[in-house]
């Protein structure tokens, strides 16, 4: 055997050893050629993974702070126990979360989801609203919320709005309008910001 033949044989062994370490991700691996260069699925998979691992940084957009906290309020709302309306509230100051709240029954009492609603004038009165629960949670923990912003998935009802104002909340961001127009008139008189931040679907949040 010539020297050149030995060299070719050695190189072939190295290539074979290198290929043997590669595991094809093809879901039909039994019928796959086992070669990365010829398996159509493997080629597509490898390309997709390389793009995922090395994203174009210029395309990445960080969520604005208001959207960030409203998204959190939406998650908080998933804890609500009154299925007539799921509402979440987050109290924030200096970009720090102070307290959260969602609409639910009195502490220690059964939930609407367990025993039904306590209806008066077409409203369930068994629950404490999200905004008030956020205020109470802060009070229980000795947290000052003066000058804070509330992010709430639905605009405050009249009673919740009054509580927020007397608690010192200076800015209200809501996801959808609920029912009381008076809050807009009084907010203007008090020079309190009242901002509509439309809620985003889970798909929009993921983009």
PDB file of C-alpha atoms in Angstrom, residues 30-133:
ATOM      1  CA  UNK A  30     -34.982   4.950  11.115  1.00  0.00           C
ATOM      2  CA  UNK A  31     -35.404   5.959   7.475  1.00  0.00           C
ATOM      3  CA  UNK A  32     -32.858   8.767   7.570  1.00  0.00           C
ATOM      4  CA  UNK A  33     -29.541   8.578   5.741  1.00  0.00           C
ATOM      5  CA  UNK A  34     -27.874   9.631   8.974  1.00  0.00           C
ATOM      6  CA  UNK A  35     -25.880  12.248   7.128  1.00  0.00           C
ATOM      7  CA  UNK A  36     -26.276  15.884   8.089  1.00  0.00           C
ATOM      8  CA  UNK A  37     -25.425  17.033   4.579  1.00  0.00           C
ATOM      9  CA  UNK A  38     -28.178  15.005   2.892  1.00  0.00           C
ATOM     10  CA  UNK A  39     -31.060  14.835   5.402  1.00  0.00           C
ATOM     11  CA  UNK A  40     -33.555  17.539   4.405  1.00  0.00           C
ATOM     12  CA  UNK A  41     -35.058  17.707   7.910  1.00  0.00           C
ATOM     13  CA  UNK A  42     -31.628  18.013   9.522  1.00  0.00           C
ATOM     14  CA  UNK A  43     -30.633  20.844   7.198  1.00  0.00           C
ATOM     15  CA  UNK A  44     -33.825  22.781   8.035  1.00  0.00           C
ATOM     16  CA  UNK A  45     -33.474  22.040  11.761  1.00  0.00           C
ATOM     17  CA  UNK A  46     -29.831  23.118  11.872  1.00  0.00           C
ATOM     18  CA  UNK A  47     -30.619  26.381  10.060  1.00  0.00           C
ATOM     19  CA  UNK A  48     -33.505  27.168  12.412  1.00  0.00           C
ATOM     20  CA  UNK A  49     -31.435  26.442  15.527  1.00  0.00           C
ATOM     21  CA  UNK A  50     -28.554  28.621  14.304  1.00  0.00           C
ATOM     22  CA  UNK A  51     -30.951  31.536  13.814  1.00  0.00           C
ATOM     23  CA  UNK A  52     -32.492  30.951  17.242  1.00  0.00           C
ATOM     24  CA  UNK A  53     -29.093  30.919  18.916  1.00  0.00           C
ATOM     25  CA  UNK A  54     -27.847  33.976  17.057  1.00  0.00           C
ATOM     26  CA  UNK A  55     -30.840  36.323  16.710  1.00  0.00           C
ATOM     27  CA  UNK A  56     -30.565  39.640  14.967  1.00  0.00           C
ATOM     28  CA  UNK A  57     -30.169  41.934  17.953  1.00  0.00           C
ATOM     29  CA  UNK A  58     -31.476  44.911  15.978  1.00  0.00           C
ATOM     30  CA  UNK A  59     -34.909  43.204  15.740  1.00  0.00           C
ATOM     31  CA  UNK A  60     -35.278  42.737  19.515  1.00  0.00           C
ATOM     32  CA  UNK A  61     -37.572  45.325  21.088  1.00  0.00           C
ATOM     33  CA  UNK A  62     -37.821  45.654  24.857  1.00  0.00           C
ATOM     34  CA  UNK A  63     -41.324  46.212  26.221  1.00  0.00           C
ATOM     35  CA  UNK A  64     -41.990  49.804  27.360  1.00  0.00           C
ATOM     36  CA  UNK A  65     -42.422  50.090  31.130  1.00  0.00           C
ATOM     37  CA  UNK A  66     -46.164  50.764  30.918  1.00  0.00           C
ATOM     38  CA  UNK A  67     -46.699  47.662  28.770  1.00  0.00           C
ATOM     39  CA  UNK A  68     -44.471  45.637  31.080  1.00  0.00           C
ATOM     40  CA  UNK A  69     -46.518  46.425  34.183  1.00  0.00           C
ATOM     41  CA  UNK A  70     -49.851  46.095  32.377  1.00  0.00           C
ATOM     42  CA  UNK A  71     -48.793  42.643  31.207  1.00  0.00           C
ATOM     43  CA  UNK A  72     -48.098  41.757  34.834  1.00  0.00           C
ATOM     44  CA  UNK A  73     -51.560  43.054  35.798  1.00  0.00           C
ATOM     45  CA  UNK A  74     -53.038  40.675  33.232  1.00  0.00           C
ATOM     46  CA  UNK A  75     -51.233  37.765  34.878  1.00  0.00           C
ATOM     47  CA  UNK A  76     -52.454  38.928  38.302  1.00  0.00           C
ATOM     48  CA  UNK A  77     -56.024  38.934  36.968  1.00  0.00           C
ATOM     49  CA  UNK A  78     -55.738  35.186  36.346  1.00  0.00           C
ATOM     50  CA  UNK A  79     -55.931  34.755  40.141  1.00  0.00           C
ATOM     51  CA  UNK A  80     -59.420  36.326  40.285  1.00  0.00           C
ATOM     52  CA  UNK A  81     -62.131  34.142  41.797  1.00  0.00           C
ATOM     53  CA  UNK A  82     -65.219  35.931  40.451  1.00  0.00           C
ATOM     54  CA  UNK A  83     -65.720  34.762  36.890  1.00  0.00           C
ATOM     55  CA  UNK A  84     -68.118  37.585  36.062  1.00  0.00           C
ATOM     56  CA  UNK A  85     -64.960  39.618  35.407  1.00  0.00           C
ATOM     57  CA  UNK A  86     -61.316  38.799  36.008  1.00  0.00           C
ATOM     58  CA  UNK A  87     -59.426  41.944  37.047  1.00  0.00           C
ATOM     59  CA  UNK A  88     -55.842  42.464  38.192  1.00  0.00           C
ATOM     60  CA  UNK A  89     -54.147  45.550  39.637  1.00  0.00           C
ATOM     61  CA  UNK A  90     -50.482  46.417  40.226  1.00  0.00           C
ATOM     62  CA  UNK A  91     -49.257  49.410  42.250  1.00  0.00           C
ATOM     63  CA  UNK A  92     -45.885  50.724  41.061  1.00  0.00           C
ATOM     64  CA  UNK A  93     -43.554  53.550  42.025  1.00  0.00           C
ATOM     65  CA  UNK A  94     -40.132  54.310  40.557  1.00  0.00           C
ATOM     66  CA  UNK A  95     -40.481  51.211  38.345  1.00  0.00           C
ATOM     67  CA  UNK A  96     -40.802  48.970  41.406  1.00  0.00           C
ATOM     68  CA  UNK A  97     -43.872  46.875  42.219  1.00  0.00           C
ATOM     69  CA  UNK A  98     -45.297  47.838  45.607  1.00  0.00           C
ATOM     70  CA  UNK A  99     -48.380  45.655  45.723  1.00  0.00           C
ATOM     71  CA  UNK A 100     -50.771  43.584  43.628  1.00  0.00           C
ATOM     72  CA  UNK A 101     -54.439  42.682  43.925  1.00  0.00           C
ATOM     73  CA  UNK A 102     -57.230  40.835  42.151  1.00  0.00           C
ATOM     74  CA  UNK A 103     -60.960  40.648  42.710  1.00  0.00           C
ATOM     75  CA  UNK A 104     -61.940  37.951  45.173  1.00  0.00           C
ATOM     76  CA  UNK A 105     -63.979  37.158  48.253  1.00  0.00           C
ATOM     77  CA  UNK A 106     -63.394  38.296  51.832  1.00  0.00           C
ATOM     78  CA  UNK A 107     -60.391  36.537  53.343  1.00  0.00           C
ATOM     79  CA  UNK A 108     -61.507  33.183  54.714  1.00  0.00           C
ATOM     80  CA  UNK A 109     -64.841  33.202  52.891  1.00  0.00           C
ATOM     81  CA  UNK A 110     -65.734  30.845  49.996  1.00  0.00           C
ATOM     82  CA  UNK A 111     -65.145  32.096  46.482  1.00  0.00           C
ATOM     83  CA  UNK A 112     -67.732  32.845  43.810  1.00  0.00           C
ATOM     84  CA  UNK A 113     -66.247  30.015  41.780  1.00  0.00           C
ATOM     85  CA  UNK A 114     -67.191  27.678  44.654  1.00  0.00           C
ATOM     86  CA  UNK A 115     -70.590  28.895  45.901  1.00  0.00           C
ATOM     87  CA  UNK A 116     -71.843  31.307  43.249  1.00  0.00           C
ATOM     88  CA  UNK A 117     -72.396  35.064  43.280  1.00  0.00           C
ATOM     89  CA  UNK A 118     -74.053  37.446  45.725  1.00  0.00           C
ATOM     90  CA  UNK A 119     -75.968  39.634  43.292  1.00  0.00           C
ATOM     91  CA  UNK A 120     -77.352  43.141  43.912  1.00  0.00           C
ATOM     92  CA  UNK A 121     -78.486  45.425  41.076  1.00  0.00           C
ATOM     93  CA  UNK A 122     -76.875  43.123  38.532  1.00  0.00           C
ATOM     94  CA  UNK A 123     -73.488  43.261  40.306  1.00  0.00           C
ATOM     95  CA  UNK A 124     -71.721  40.697  42.459  1.00  0.00           C
ATOM     96  CA  UNK A 125     -71.099  42.272  45.883  1.00  0.00           C
ATOM     97  CA  UNK A 126     -69.364  39.271  47.436  1.00  0.00           C
ATOM     98  CA  UNK A 127     -65.963  40.311  46.111  1.00  0.00           C
ATOM     99  CA  UNK A 128     -63.473  43.029  46.946  1.00  0.00           C
ATOM    100  CA  UNK A 129     -62.222  44.684  43.773  1.00  0.00           C
ATOM    101  CA  UNK A 130     -58.656  44.341  42.549  1.00  0.00           C
ATOM    102  CA  UNK A 131     -57.650  47.962  43.190  1.00  0.00           C
ATOM    103  CA  UNK A 132     -58.881  47.903  46.799  1.00  0.00           C
ATOM    104  CA  UNK A 133     -57.174  44.572  47.429  1.00  0.00           C
TER     105      UNK A 133
END
